[in-house]
mmCIF file of C-alpha atoms in Angstrom:
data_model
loop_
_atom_site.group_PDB
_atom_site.id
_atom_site.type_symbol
_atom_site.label_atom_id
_atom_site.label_comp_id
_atom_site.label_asym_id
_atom_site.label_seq_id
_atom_site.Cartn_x
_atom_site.Cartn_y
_atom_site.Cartn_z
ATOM 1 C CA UNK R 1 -31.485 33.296 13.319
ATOM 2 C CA UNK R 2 -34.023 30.277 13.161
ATOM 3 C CA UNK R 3 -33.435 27.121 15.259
ATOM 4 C CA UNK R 4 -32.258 25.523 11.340
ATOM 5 C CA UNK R 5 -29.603 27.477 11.039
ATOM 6 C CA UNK R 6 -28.602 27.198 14.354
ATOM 7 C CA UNK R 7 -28.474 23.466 14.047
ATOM 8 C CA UNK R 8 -26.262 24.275 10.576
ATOM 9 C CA UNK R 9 -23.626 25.671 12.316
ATOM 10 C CA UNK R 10 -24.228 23.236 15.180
ATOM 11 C CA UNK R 11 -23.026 20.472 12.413
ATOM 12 C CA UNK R 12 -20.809 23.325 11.082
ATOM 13 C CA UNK R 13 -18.556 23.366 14.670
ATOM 14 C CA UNK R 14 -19.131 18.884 15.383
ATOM 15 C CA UNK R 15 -17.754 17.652 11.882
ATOM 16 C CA UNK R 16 -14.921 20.355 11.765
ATOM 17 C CA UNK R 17 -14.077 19.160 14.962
ATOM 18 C CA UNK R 18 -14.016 15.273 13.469
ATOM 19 C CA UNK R 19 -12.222 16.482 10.430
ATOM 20 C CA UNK R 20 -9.557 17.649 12.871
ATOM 21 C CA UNK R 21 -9.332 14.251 14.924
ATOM 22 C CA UNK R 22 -6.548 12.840 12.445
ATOM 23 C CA UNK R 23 -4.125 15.969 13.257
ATOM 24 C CA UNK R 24 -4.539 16.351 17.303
ATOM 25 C CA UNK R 25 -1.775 14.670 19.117
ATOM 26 C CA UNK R 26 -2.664 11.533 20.888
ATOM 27 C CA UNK R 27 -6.108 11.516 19.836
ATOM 28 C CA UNK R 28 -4.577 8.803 16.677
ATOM 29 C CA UNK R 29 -1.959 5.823 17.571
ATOM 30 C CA UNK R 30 0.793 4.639 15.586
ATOM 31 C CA UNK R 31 -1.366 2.708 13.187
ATOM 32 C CA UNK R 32 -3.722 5.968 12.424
ATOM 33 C CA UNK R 33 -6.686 4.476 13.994
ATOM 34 C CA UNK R 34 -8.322 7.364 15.691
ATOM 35 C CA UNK R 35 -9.317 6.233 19.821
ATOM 36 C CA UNK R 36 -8.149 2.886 18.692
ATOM 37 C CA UNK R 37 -11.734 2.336 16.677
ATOM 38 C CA UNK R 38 -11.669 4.494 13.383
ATOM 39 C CA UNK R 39 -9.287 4.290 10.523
ATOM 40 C CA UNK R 40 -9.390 8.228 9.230
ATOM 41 C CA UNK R 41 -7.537 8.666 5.513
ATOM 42 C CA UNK R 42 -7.544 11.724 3.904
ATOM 43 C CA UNK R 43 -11.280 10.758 1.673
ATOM 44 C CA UNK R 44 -12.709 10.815 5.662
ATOM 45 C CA UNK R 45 -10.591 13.987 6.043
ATOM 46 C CA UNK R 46 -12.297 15.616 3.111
ATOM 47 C CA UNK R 47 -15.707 14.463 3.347
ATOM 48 C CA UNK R 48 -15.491 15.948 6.776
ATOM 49 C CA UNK R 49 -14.282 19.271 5.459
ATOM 50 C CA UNK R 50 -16.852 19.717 2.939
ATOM 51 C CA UNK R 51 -19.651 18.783 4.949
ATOM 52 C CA UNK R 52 -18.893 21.731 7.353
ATOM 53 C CA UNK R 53 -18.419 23.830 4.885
ATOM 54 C CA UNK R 54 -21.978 22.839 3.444
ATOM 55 C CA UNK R 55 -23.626 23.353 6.735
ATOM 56 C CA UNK R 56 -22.377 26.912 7.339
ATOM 57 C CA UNK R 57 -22.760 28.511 4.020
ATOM 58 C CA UNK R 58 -26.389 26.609 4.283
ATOM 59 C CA UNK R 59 -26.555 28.205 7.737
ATOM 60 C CA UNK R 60 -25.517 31.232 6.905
ATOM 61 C CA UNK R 61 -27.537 32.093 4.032
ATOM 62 C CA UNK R 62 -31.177 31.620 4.716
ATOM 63 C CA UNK R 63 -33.310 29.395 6.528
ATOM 64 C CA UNK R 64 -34.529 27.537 4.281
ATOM 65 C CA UNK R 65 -30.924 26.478 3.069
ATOM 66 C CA UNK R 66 -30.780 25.046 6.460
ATOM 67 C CA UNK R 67 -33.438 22.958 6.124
ATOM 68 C CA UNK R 68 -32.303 21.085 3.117
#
């Protein structure tokens, strides 16, 4: 595995992991800001889903996939 598709599923694992943010308890208040900075909707949901799932199949299937 070359260091680009390491980094892939590097950004695979960090923007599932913001894509999650909205749905952890106590990470959102009552308004739905996120830490009390970001407003997440579901268009930041899925933009953060997709990109993950970008990265890995990038990540996954060669290296030069990765790089792009």
């Amino acid at each position: 595995m070359t260091l680009h598709q390491k980094v892939a599923i590097g950004f695979f694992v960090v923007l599932l992991g913001a894509a999650s943010l909205n749905y952890i308890p106590g990470v959102t208040d009552e308004d739905g800001v996120a830490f009390g900075v970001f407003a997440l909707d579901i268009f930041d949901d899925s933009l953060h889903l997709a990109s993950p799932i970008w990265a890995l199949v990038a990540g996954l299937m060669s290296s030069r996939a990765a790089r792009l």
